Structure formats: structure tokens, C-alpha cells
């Protein structure tokens, strides 16, 4: 995802010494220093992500001090990418919305497209498909007008991903193949090349359920291709996607090797969301191997990690920030005090102008409506997830009953919740 936020460019093996020379030089233009800080930040992402955040904030501070809007927006855009990779979608949206607000003060259409696409991706992460599609269509419309191939590819790939999530596989295939034609015609090989091939593999698997038709796309993602892209999130995505596909066709040992490879990278960059995915996938692999005790342990670990990143308030804040931006963009004035961010309390100042009061009331009504819709969707998703988890744990507990080894499950306080019959006997 980080690549989407750097003009869709591939990560370059830049000379850090030359970048530091620019940053430290008194003769270098301040805008050159901003770009150099951004490039230094990208160099550290695969190894020291905390350093990436530090240098991005330095670039933002410098951009702000010289009123360099493009540099400031780019910094917030990349901070949003880092936050989302770490599973903090609330912060990811906050930074991305900030970037969009800043860039709309300029005439830079290219960056606006990239930011819209990234916000769409964040909407997808929390299953807000309709909102994501809306942002993606805005980005694609601008990309077509701008006639920039890279952003057209990026927007098409994002739109296809939403259609895949909505199970519109044939429509998604058309968009993915249109993206693939543009990539080959213009020789634009960015991370979108991976997402396009992986997306096609997913669609063909869902439609035909055939090993050859699925892996014809995965096999195009060679080590040489991944080396060109050279991003940790792409490597993680590749290993996870390949592992899941292998598992569907009962190639369990291979699936485990790819899953473990993804875990090593996720641990290195502290990608908490990916770590949670790993334990869930590992549990599925354990079940296929007949290792039910290990499956149960990994399943519980996946829940623990998901609970650590599923901060409900952050998701509410994310939607509230998005709706605040949309309300302001449509001309609805909304007075938000500092307490809104800290306690979610909205205080409306009394105004003598009745028309102005009605506008505020209308704006609040809109936000309340969206909050109700979001709460309904989130609760429904939570109930579905809870039902699925209960069914899965019930299956595992039935199997665990039959093994001779002792299996004990306790809560976080150490209180015993369940003991298998092997212990009781």
C-alpha cells in the first residue's frame, strides 16, 4: 500500500548518503529537503518502520513551515499507509482525510487521485464497500480526465477489488484485465501488477474452482517480479494468498511454508493485522494436518491479536471523520470543539441566526443517520463473526474431547473454562 502513496513508483535503492547531504546542506532548497526526507522514510520502511514514521513527520513539519502543500499532503498520505498496514484504520483514515483536505487547496489532481484511492482501500478494510466504491469511482473519473496511466491502473485495480469483495467476479475480471492490458502496453510495473494478478487468481478460483486456472495467475508472480516491487506488504500478501490457495487444494505442507514466510516479515515490521491473519491461517493448516490442539491454540491467538487491533472506537472515529469531511465539502457548517475528539461530545453554540441553526441541526441529523447505519452493519458483522467463531470452537472442542492428552482452556485470569474428558478420566 505504501507504494500507492508515492506516485505509484517502485521503491528505489537510493543512496542514503546523497539524500542526507541534501537534507543537511544549507544551500539545498527546502522542497528538495522535503522530498529527500520522504525518500529516506521509504528506505527504512522494510527494516525500521518507526524510523519511517519519524522522517515522515519531519517532512510534514518542514513542508508546513514553508507552506509546501504538496509535501505536507504526501507526508500525511504516507503516514496513513503505514498506520493502515499496522491495522490502525482509525489513524490511517485520519491521516488520509487530512491529506485530502490539504491537497484540495492545490490544483494537484494526481495526488488527489492517489489519496482518494487510499481512502477507498481503508473503507474496504472495514467492509464499507459502498463508500469505498464511491471514492474509487471519483478517483477513476479524475484519472481518466488526467490521462495518467499509473493512476488509471491503480483506480481500475481498486474498483475490481471491490467488485470481487461484492462477489461480482465476472465484472471484476473485466476490470482486472483492462488494468493488465494498460500495464503491459505502457510497461508500468508497480504493486498494482501484483494486485491485478492476485485478484484474477481469486476470481478464477471462485468461478471455476480449478487448480490450473487459479495458479496460471499466481505463477506469473515470480521472485523477479516481487524483487522489482520490493515492498514488505507485497511479500506478505503474496505469501498469504499463495498459502491460502494451496490449502484449498490440500497442499498442506507447502501452504505452511508460505504462511510461515509471511509471518517472519509481519513480525519484522510489526504488522499486527497480518500477525492475526497468520495465526488464523495457521489454525486452519493445523486442522488439515490433524493437529487439533495446536489448531485450537493458534485460533485463540488469532482472536487475541484481532481484539488488540479491533478498537471499536477507532472504527467509529474513522466513519465520523469521513462524514465530517463530506459534510464540510457539501457546504454544511458544523462546529466541533476539542471535546469532540477527546470525548465524542458535540456542542452546538447558540446562534441568533435561525437559518444557521437549521443548517447545523440538518448536519447533525445526517451524521446521526450514518452512525445508526454503521452501528447496524457493524453489529450484524459482529454477530456473524461470533457465530462463526462459536461453531469453529465447538468443532475443535468435540475433537479435543476424544484425544487422550489433557486440554485445558482458561480465561485471561487463569480461571478454568473447559477441560476435556481425557483430564476428567
CSV table of C-alpha atoms in Angstrom, one decimal:
chain,number,residue,atom,x,y,z
A,1,UNK,CA,0.0,0.0,0.0
A,2,UNK,CA,2.9,2.4,0.7
A,3,UNK,CA,3.7,2.3,-3.0
A,4,UNK,CA,0.3,3.7,-3.8
A,5,UNK,CA,1.2,6.8,-1.8
A,6,UNK,CA,4.5,7.6,-3.6
A,7,UNK,CA,3.2,8.4,-7.1
A,8,UNK,CA,2.8,4.6,-7.7
A,9,UNK,CA,6.5,4.4,-8.0
A,10,UNK,CA,8.6,1.4,-7.2
A,11,UNK,CA,10.9,1.5,-4.2
A,12,UNK,CA,14.3,2.6,-5.5
A,13,UNK,CA,17.7,1.6,-4.0
A,14,UNK,CA,18.6,5.2,-3.3
A,15,UNK,CA,22.0,6.4,-2.0
A,16,UNK,CA,21.2,7.4,1.6
A,17,UNK,CA,24.5,9.4,1.8
A,18,UNK,CA,23.4,11.6,-1.1
A,19,UNK,CA,20.0,12.1,0.5
A,20,UNK,CA,21.5,13.1,3.8
A,21,UNK,CA,23.8,15.6,2.0
A,22,UNK,CA,20.7,17.3,0.6
A,23,UNK,CA,18.9,17.3,3.9
A,24,UNK,CA,21.9,18.8,5.8
A,25,UNK,CA,23.0,21.3,3.2
A,26,UNK,CA,22.3,24.9,3.8
A,27,UNK,CA,22.3,25.5,0.1
A,28,UNK,CA,19.6,22.9,-0.8
A,29,UNK,CA,16.1,24.2,-1.5
A,30,UNK,CA,13.6,23.4,1.3
A,31,UNK,CA,11.4,21.5,-1.1
A,32,UNK,CA,14.3,19.3,-2.1
A,33,UNK,CA,14.8,18.5,1.6
A,34,UNK,CA,11.2,17.5,1.9
A,35,UNK,CA,11.5,15.1,-1.0
A,36,UNK,CA,14.7,13.7,0.4
A,37,UNK,CA,13.1,13.1,3.9
A,38,UNK,CA,10.3,11.3,2.2
A,39,UNK,CA,12.7,9.1,0.3
A,40,UNK,CA,14.7,8.3,3.4
A,41,UNK,CA,11.5,7.4,5.1
A,42,UNK,CA,10.6,4.9,2.4
A,43,UNK,CA,14.1,3.3,2.6
A,44,UNK,CA,13.6,2.4,6.3
A,45,UNK,CA,10.0,1.0,5.9
A,46,UNK,CA,11.1,-2.6,5.3
A,47,UNK,CA,13.6,-2.6,8.2
A,48,UNK,CA,12.8,0.1,10.8
A,49,UNK,CA,9.1,1.2,10.3
A,50,UNK,CA,9.3,3.5,13.4
A,51,UNK,CA,12.1,5.5,11.7
A,52,UNK,CA,9.8,5.8,8.6
A,53,UNK,CA,7.2,7.5,10.8
A,54,UNK,CA,9.8,9.8,12.4
A,55,UNK,CA,11.1,11.0,9.0
A,56,UNK,CA,7.7,11.4,7.5
A,57,UNK,CA,6.7,13.7,10.4
A,58,UNK,CA,9.9,15.6,9.8
A,59,UNK,CA,8.9,16.1,6.2
A,60,UNK,CA,5.4,17.3,7.3
A,61,UNK,CA,6.8,19.8,9.7
A,62,UNK,CA,9.2,21.2,7.2
A,63,UNK,CA,6.5,21.4,4.5
A,64,UNK,CA,4.2,23.2,6.9
A,65,UNK,CA,6.8,25.7,7.8
A,66,UNK,CA,7.4,26.7,4.2
A,67,UNK,CA,3.7,26.3,3.2
A,68,UNK,CA,4.5,23.5,0.8
A,69,UNK,CA,1.1,21.9,0.5
A,70,UNK,CA,2.1,19.0,-1.8
A,71,UNK,CA,4.8,17.9,0.5
A,72,UNK,CA,2.6,18.1,3.6
A,73,UNK,CA,-0.1,16.1,1.9
A,74,UNK,CA,2.3,13.5,0.8
A,75,UNK,CA,3.6,13.1,4.3
A,76,UNK,CA,0.1,12.6,5.8
A,77,UNK,CA,-0.7,10.3,2.9
A,78,UNK,CA,2.2,8.0,3.7
A,79,UNK,CA,1.6,8.1,7.4
A,80,UNK,CA,-1.9,6.9,6.6
A,81,UNK,CA,-0.5,4.0,4.7
A,82,UNK,CA,1.9,3.0,7.5
A,83,UNK,CA,-1.0,3.1,10.0
A,84,UNK,CA,-3.3,1.0,7.9
A,85,UNK,CA,-0.6,-1.6,7.3
A,86,UNK,CA,-0.3,-1.8,11.1
A,87,UNK,CA,-4.0,-2.4,11.4
A,88,UNK,CA,-4.8,1.1,12.8
A,89,UNK,CA,-7.5,2.0,10.4
A,90,UNK,CA,-8.7,4.9,12.5
A,91,UNK,CA,-5.3,6.7,12.3
A,92,UNK,CA,-5.0,5.6,8.7
A,93,UNK,CA,-8.2,7.4,7.8
A,94,UNK,CA,-7.4,10.4,10.0
A,95,UNK,CA,-4.1,11.0,8.2
A,96,UNK,CA,-5.6,10.3,4.7
A,97,UNK,CA,-8.5,12.7,5.3
A,98,UNK,CA,-6.0,15.3,6.4
A,99,UNK,CA,-4.0,14.8,3.3
A,100,UNK,CA,-7.1,15.1,1.1
A,101,UNK,CA,-8.1,18.4,2.8
A,102,UNK,CA,-4.7,19.8,2.2
A,103,UNK,CA,-4.3,18.7,-1.4
A,104,UNK,CA,-7.7,20.1,-2.3
A,105,UNK,CA,-6.2,23.6,-1.6
A,106,UNK,CA,-4.0,23.0,-4.6
A,107,UNK,CA,-4.5,22.0,-8.2
A,108,UNK,CA,-2.6,18.8,-7.9
A,109,UNK,CA,-5.0,16.2,-9.4
A,110,UNK,CA,-2.5,13.3,-9.3
A,111,UNK,CA,-2.1,13.4,-5.6
A,112,UNK,CA,-5.8,13.8,-5.1
A,113,UNK,CA,-6.5,10.6,-7.1
A,114,UNK,CA,-3.9,8.7,-5.0
A,115,UNK,CA,-5.4,9.9,-1.7
A,116,UNK,CA,-9.0,9.0,-2.8
A,117,UNK,CA,-7.8,5.5,-3.8
A,118,UNK,CA,-6.2,5.0,-0.4
A,119,UNK,CA,-9.3,6.2,1.5
A,120,UNK,CA,-11.2,3.7,-0.6
A,121,UNK,CA,-8.8,1.0,0.4
A,122,UNK,CA,-9.4,1.9,4.1
A,123,UNK,CA,-13.1,1.7,3.6
A,124,UNK,CA,-12.6,-1.8,2.1
A,125,UNK,CA,-10.6,-2.8,5.2
A,126,UNK,CA,-13.7,-2.2,7.5
A,127,UNK,CA,-16.2,-3.7,5.0
A,128,UNK,CA,-17.7,-0.3,3.9
A,129,UNK,CA,-18.0,-1.4,0.3
A,130,UNK,CA,-20.4,1.2,-1.0
A,131,UNK,CA,-18.3,4.1,0.5
A,132,UNK,CA,-15.2,2.5,-1.0
A,133,UNK,CA,-16.7,2.2,-4.4
A,134,UNK,CA,-17.8,5.8,-4.3
A,135,UNK,CA,-14.2,7.0,-3.5
A,136,UNK,CA,-12.8,4.7,-6.2
A,137,UNK,CA,-15.1,6.0,-8.9
A,138,UNK,CA,-14.2,9.5,-8.0
A,139,UNK,CA,-10.5,8.6,-8.4
A,140,UNK,CA,-11.1,6.8,-11.7
A,141,UNK,CA,-13.1,9.7,-13.1
A,142,UNK,CA,-10.3,12.1,-12.3
A,143,UNK,CA,-7.7,9.6,-13.6
A,144,UNK,CA,-9.5,9.4,-17.0
A,145,UNK,CA,-9.6,13.1,-17.3
A,146,UNK,CA,-6.0,13.5,-16.2
A,147,UNK,CA,-5.0,10.7,-18.7
A,148,UNK,CA,-2.3,9.4,-16.3
A,149,UNK,CA,-1.8,5.6,-17.0
A,150,UNK,CA,-0.5,4.9,-13.5
A,151,UNK,CA,-3.5,6.3,-11.7
A,152,UNK,CA,-5.9,4.7,-14.2
A,153,UNK,CA,-4.3,1.3,-13.4
A,154,UNK,CA,-4.5,2.0,-9.7
A,155,UNK,CA,-8.1,3.0,-9.8
A,156,UNK,CA,-9.2,0.1,-12.0
A,157,UNK,CA,-7.4,-2.4,-9.7
A,158,UNK,CA,-9.1,-0.9,-6.7
A,159,UNK,CA,-12.6,-0.9,-8.3
A,160,UNK,CA,-12.1,-4.6,-9.3
A,161,UNK,CA,-11.1,-5.5,-5.8
A,162,UNK,CA,-14.4,-4.0,-4.5
A,163,UNK,CA,-16.4,-6.0,-7.1
A,164,UNK,CA,-14.6,-9.1,-6.0
A,165,UNK,CA,-15.5,-8.5,-2.4
A,166,UNK,CA,-19.1,-8.0,-3.5
A,167,UNK,CA,-18.9,-11.3,-5.4
A,168,UNK,CA,-19.3,-9.7,-8.8
A,169,UNK,CA,-16.4,-11.9,-10.1
A,170,UNK,CA,-17.1,-11.6,-13.9
A,171,UNK,CA,-17.3,-7.8,-13.7
A,172,UNK,CA,-14.1,-7.8,-11.6
A,173,UNK,CA,-12.3,-9.9,-14.2
A,174,UNK,CA,-13.1,-7.4,-16.9
A,175,UNK,CA,-11.6,-4.5,-14.8
A,176,UNK,CA,-8.5,-6.5,-13.8
A,177,UNK,CA,-7.8,-7.5,-17.4
A,178,UNK,CA,-8.3,-3.9,-18.6
A,179,UNK,CA,-5.7,-2.9,-15.9
A,180,UNK,CA,-3.4,-5.7,-17.1
A,181,UNK,CA,-3.6,-4.5,-20.7
A,182,UNK,CA,-2.6,-1.0,-19.6
A,183,UNK,CA,0.3,-2.3,-17.5
A,184,UNK,CA,1.7,-4.3,-20.4
A,185,UNK,CA,1.1,-1.7,-23.1
A,186,UNK,CA,2.8,1.1,-21.1
A,187,UNK,CA,5.3,-1.1,-19.2
A,188,UNK,CA,4.1,0.3,-15.9
A,189,UNK,CA,5.0,-2.5,-13.4
A,190,UNK,CA,4.1,-1.2,-9.9
A,191,UNK,CA,2.4,-3.0,-6.9
A,192,UNK,CA,-0.8,-2.9,-8.9
A,193,UNK,CA,0.6,-5.6,-11.2
A,194,UNK,CA,0.7,-7.9,-8.2
A,195,UNK,CA,-2.8,-6.9,-7.0
A,196,UNK,CA,-4.1,-7.5,-10.6
A,197,UNK,CA,-2.7,-11.0,-10.9
A,198,UNK,CA,-3.7,-12.0,-7.4
A,199,UNK,CA,-7.2,-10.6,-8.0
A,200,UNK,CA,-7.5,-12.6,-11.2
A,201,UNK,CA,-6.4,-15.7,-9.4
A,202,UNK,CA,-9.0,-15.1,-6.7
A,203,UNK,CA,-11.8,-14.5,-9.2
A,204,UNK,CA,-10.9,-17.6,-11.3
A,205,UNK,CA,-10.8,-19.7,-8.1
A,206,UNK,CA,-14.3,-18.5,-7.1
A,207,UNK,CA,-15.8,-19.1,-10.5
A,208,UNK,CA,-14.1,-22.3,-11.7
A,209,UNK,CA,-12.5,-23.9,-8.6
A,210,UNK,CA,-9.8,-25.3,-10.7
A,211,UNK,CA,-6.1,-25.5,-9.7
A,212,UNK,CA,-4.7,-24.8,-13.1
A,213,UNK,CA,-7.0,-21.8,-13.8
A,214,UNK,CA,-6.1,-20.3,-10.4
A,215,UNK,CA,-2.4,-20.8,-10.4
A,216,UNK,CA,-1.9,-19.6,-14.0
A,217,UNK,CA,-2.1,-16.2,-12.5
A,218,UNK,CA,-0.1,-16.8,-9.3
A,219,UNK,CA,2.7,-18.4,-11.3
A,220,UNK,CA,3.2,-15.1,-13.1
A,221,UNK,CA,4.2,-13.5,-9.8
A,222,UNK,CA,7.8,-14.7,-10.0
A,223,UNK,CA,10.6,-13.9,-7.5
A,224,UNK,CA,12.0,-11.5,-10.1
A,225,UNK,CA,8.7,-9.7,-10.2
A,226,UNK,CA,8.5,-9.4,-6.4
A,227,UNK,CA,12.1,-8.2,-6.3
A,228,UNK,CA,11.2,-5.3,-8.6
A,229,UNK,CA,8.3,-4.4,-6.4
A,230,UNK,CA,10.3,-4.8,-3.2
A,231,UNK,CA,7.8,-4.0,-0.6
A,232,UNK,CA,7.2,-5.8,2.6
A,233,UNK,CA,3.4,-5.6,2.3
A,234,UNK,CA,3.5,-7.1,-1.2
A,235,UNK,CA,5.7,-10.0,0.1
A,236,UNK,CA,3.3,-10.6,3.0
A,237,UNK,CA,0.3,-10.5,0.7
A,238,UNK,CA,1.9,-12.9,-1.8
A,239,UNK,CA,2.9,-15.5,0.8
A,240,UNK,CA,-0.6,-15.4,2.4
A,241,UNK,CA,-2.5,-15.5,-0.8
A,242,UNK,CA,-0.4,-18.4,-2.2
A,243,UNK,CA,-0.7,-20.3,1.1
A,244,UNK,CA,-4.5,-20.0,1.2
A,245,UNK,CA,-4.7,-21.1,-2.4
A,246,UNK,CA,-2.5,-24.1,-1.8
A,247,UNK,CA,-4.6,-25.0,1.3
A,248,UNK,CA,-7.7,-25.1,-0.8
A,249,UNK,CA,-6.2,-27.8,-2.9
A,250,UNK,CA,-4.9,-29.8,0.2
A,251,UNK,CA,-1.2,-29.0,-0.4
A,252,UNK,CA,-0.8,-28.5,3.3
A,253,UNK,CA,2.9,-28.7,3.8
A,254,UNK,CA,3.6,-26.1,1.0
A,255,UNK,CA,0.8,-23.9,2.5
A,256,UNK,CA,2.5,-24.0,5.9
A,257,UNK,CA,5.9,-22.9,4.4
A,258,UNK,CA,4.3,-19.9,2.7
A,259,UNK,CA,2.3,-18.9,5.8
A,260,UNK,CA,5.5,-19.1,7.9
A,261,UNK,CA,7.3,-16.9,5.4
A,262,UNK,CA,4.6,-14.2,5.7
A,263,UNK,CA,4.8,-14.3,9.5
A,264,UNK,CA,8.6,-13.7,9.5
A,265,UNK,CA,8.1,-10.4,7.6
A,266,UNK,CA,5.0,-9.4,9.5
A,267,UNK,CA,6.9,-9.7,12.8
A,268,UNK,CA,9.8,-7.7,11.5
A,269,UNK,CA,7.7,-4.7,10.5
A,270,UNK,CA,5.2,-5.1,13.4
A,271,UNK,CA,2.2,-5.6,11.1
A,272,UNK,CA,-0.2,-6.6,13.9
A,273,UNK,CA,-3.1,-7.2,11.5
A,274,UNK,CA,-1.1,-9.6,9.4
A,275,UNK,CA,0.1,-11.4,12.5
A,276,UNK,CA,-3.6,-12.0,13.5
A,277,UNK,CA,-4.2,-13.3,10.0
A,278,UNK,CA,-1.2,-15.7,10.3
A,279,UNK,CA,-2.5,-17.4,13.5
A,280,UNK,CA,-5.9,-17.9,11.9
A,281,UNK,CA,-4.4,-19.4,8.8
A,282,UNK,CA,-2.0,-21.5,10.9
A,283,UNK,CA,-5.0,-22.8,12.8
A,284,UNK,CA,-6.7,-23.9,9.5
A,285,UNK,CA,-3.4,-25.6,8.4
A,286,UNK,CA,-3.2,-27.4,11.8
A,287,UNK,CA,-6.7,-28.7,11.3
A,288,UNK,CA,-5.9,-30.1,7.9
A,289,UNK,CA,-2.8,-31.9,9.5
A,290,UNK,CA,-5.0,-33.3,12.3
A,291,UNK,CA,-3.1,-31.2,14.9
A,292,UNK,CA,-6.3,-30.2,16.7
A,293,UNK,CA,-4.7,-29.0,20.0
A,294,UNK,CA,-2.3,-26.7,18.0
A,295,UNK,CA,-5.2,-25.6,15.9
A,296,UNK,CA,-7.2,-24.5,19.0
A,297,UNK,CA,-4.2,-22.7,20.4
A,298,UNK,CA,-3.5,-20.8,17.2
A,299,UNK,CA,-7.2,-20.0,16.8
A,300,UNK,CA,-7.2,-18.4,20.3
A,301,UNK,CA,-4.1,-16.4,19.5
A,302,UNK,CA,-5.7,-15.1,16.3
A,303,UNK,CA,-8.7,-13.8,18.4
A,304,UNK,CA,-6.3,-12.2,20.9
A,305,UNK,CA,-4.5,-10.3,18.2
A,306,UNK,CA,-7.6,-9.3,16.5
A,307,UNK,CA,-9.0,-8.0,19.7
A,308,UNK,CA,-5.9,-5.9,20.2
A,309,UNK,CA,-6.4,-4.1,16.9
A,310,UNK,CA,-10.2,-4.1,16.7
A,311,UNK,CA,-10.7,-0.9,18.7
A,312,UNK,CA,-14.3,-0.2,18.1
A,313,UNK,CA,-14.0,3.4,18.9
A,314,UNK,CA,-11.4,3.9,16.2
A,315,UNK,CA,-13.8,2.5,13.6
A,316,UNK,CA,-16.5,4.9,14.8
A,317,UNK,CA,-14.0,7.7,14.7
A,318,UNK,CA,-13.0,6.8,11.2
A,319,UNK,CA,-16.5,7.0,9.9
A,320,UNK,CA,-17.2,10.2,11.9
A,321,UNK,CA,-14.1,11.8,10.3
A,322,UNK,CA,-15.1,10.7,6.9
A,323,UNK,CA,-18.6,12.1,7.3
A,324,UNK,CA,-17.3,15.3,8.8
A,325,UNK,CA,-15.2,15.8,5.7
A,326,UNK,CA,-18.2,15.1,3.4
A,327,UNK,CA,-20.5,17.4,5.3
A,328,UNK,CA,-17.9,20.2,5.1
A,329,UNK,CA,-17.3,19.6,1.4
A,330,UNK,CA,-21.1,19.9,0.7
A,331,UNK,CA,-21.2,23.3,2.5
A,332,UNK,CA,-22.8,22.2,5.7
A,333,UNK,CA,-21.1,24.1,8.6
A,334,UNK,CA,-20.5,22.0,11.7
A,335,UNK,CA,-19.0,23.4,14.9
A,336,UNK,CA,-16.8,20.8,16.6
A,337,UNK,CA,-15.0,21.6,19.8
A,338,UNK,CA,-11.8,19.9,21.1
A,339,UNK,CA,-14.0,17.8,23.3
A,340,UNK,CA,-15.4,16.1,20.2
A,341,UNK,CA,-12.1,14.3,19.5
A,342,UNK,CA,-11.5,13.5,23.2
A,343,UNK,CA,-14.9,12.5,24.4
A,344,UNK,CA,-17.1,12.4,21.2
A,345,UNK,CA,-19.3,15.2,22.7
A,346,UNK,CA,-20.6,17.7,20.2
A,347,UNK,CA,-21.6,21.1,21.5
A,348,UNK,CA,-23.6,23.4,19.4
A,349,UNK,CA,-23.2,27.1,20.1
A,350,UNK,CA,-26.4,29.1,20.3
A,351,UNK,CA,-26.8,31.4,17.3
A,352,UNK,CA,-29.2,34.2,16.7
A,353,UNK,CA,-29.4,33.4,13.0
A,354,UNK,CA,-32.2,30.7,12.7
A,355,UNK,CA,-31.1,29.6,9.3
A,356,UNK,CA,-27.6,28.9,10.5
A,357,UNK,CA,-29.1,26.8,13.4
A,358,UNK,CA,-31.2,24.8,11.0
A,359,UNK,CA,-28.1,24.0,8.9
A,360,UNK,CA,-26.3,22.7,12.0
A,361,UNK,CA,-29.3,20.6,13.0
A,362,UNK,CA,-29.5,19.2,9.5
A,363,UNK,CA,-25.8,18.4,9.5
A,364,UNK,CA,-26.1,16.6,12.9
A,365,UNK,CA,-29.1,14.6,11.6
A,366,UNK,CA,-27.1,13.4,8.7
A,367,UNK,CA,-24.2,12.2,10.9
A,368,UNK,CA,-26.7,10.5,13.3
A,369,UNK,CA,-28.3,8.7,10.4
A,370,UNK,CA,-24.9,7.4,9.2
A,371,UNK,CA,-24.0,6.4,12.7
A,372,UNK,CA,-27.1,4.3,13.0
A,373,UNK,CA,-26.5,2.6,9.7
A,374,UNK,CA,-22.9,2.0,10.6
A,375,UNK,CA,-23.8,0.6,14.0
A,376,UNK,CA,-26.4,-1.8,12.4
A,377,UNK,CA,-23.8,-3.1,9.9
A,378,UNK,CA,-21.1,-3.4,12.5
A,379,UNK,CA,-23.4,-5.3,14.9
A,380,UNK,CA,-24.5,-7.6,12.1
A,381,UNK,CA,-20.9,-8.3,11.1
A,382,UNK,CA,-20.0,-8.9,14.8
A,383,UNK,CA,-22.9,-11.4,15.2
A,384,UNK,CA,-21.9,-13.3,12.1
A,385,UNK,CA,-18.2,-13.4,13.3
A,386,UNK,CA,-19.3,-14.5,16.8
A,387,UNK,CA,-21.5,-17.3,15.3
A,388,UNK,CA,-18.6,-18.5,13.1
A,389,UNK,CA,-16.1,-18.5,16.0
A,390,UNK,CA,-18.5,-20.4,18.2
A,391,UNK,CA,-19.1,-23.0,15.5
A,392,UNK,CA,-15.4,-23.3,15.0
A,393,UNK,CA,-14.6,-23.7,18.6
A,394,UNK,CA,-17.4,-26.2,19.1
A,395,UNK,CA,-15.9,-28.3,16.3
A,396,UNK,CA,-12.5,-28.2,17.8
A,397,UNK,CA,-13.8,-28.9,21.3
A,398,UNK,CA,-15.6,-32.1,20.0
A,399,UNK,CA,-12.3,-33.3,18.5
A,400,UNK,CA,-10.3,-32.3,21.6
A,401,UNK,CA,-12.7,-34.4,23.8
A,402,UNK,CA,-11.6,-37.5,22.0
A,403,UNK,CA,-7.8,-37.1,22.4
A,404,UNK,CA,-6.0,-38.7,25.3
A,405,UNK,CA,-3.9,-35.7,26.1
A,406,UNK,CA,-5.1,-33.1,28.6
A,407,UNK,CA,-6.6,-30.0,27.1
A,408,UNK,CA,-7.5,-27.1,29.4
A,409,UNK,CA,-8.8,-23.7,28.4
A,410,UNK,CA,-8.7,-20.8,30.8
A,411,UNK,CA,-9.7,-17.2,30.6
A,412,UNK,CA,-7.2,-14.3,30.9
A,413,UNK,CA,-7.4,-14.5,34.7
A,414,UNK,CA,-6.4,-18.2,34.8
A,415,UNK,CA,-9.9,-19.4,35.7
A,416,UNK,CA,-10.6,-22.8,34.1
A,417,UNK,CA,-13.4,-22.6,31.5
A,418,UNK,CA,-13.2,-26.1,29.9
A,419,UNK,CA,-11.5,-29.4,30.5
A,420,UNK,CA,-11.6,-32.3,28.1
A,421,UNK,CA,-12.6,-35.8,29.1
A,422,UNK,CA,-9.0,-37.1,29.0
A,423,UNK,CA,-8.4,-34.9,32.1
A,424,UNK,CA,-11.6,-36.0,33.9
A,425,UNK,CA,-10.9,-39.7,33.4
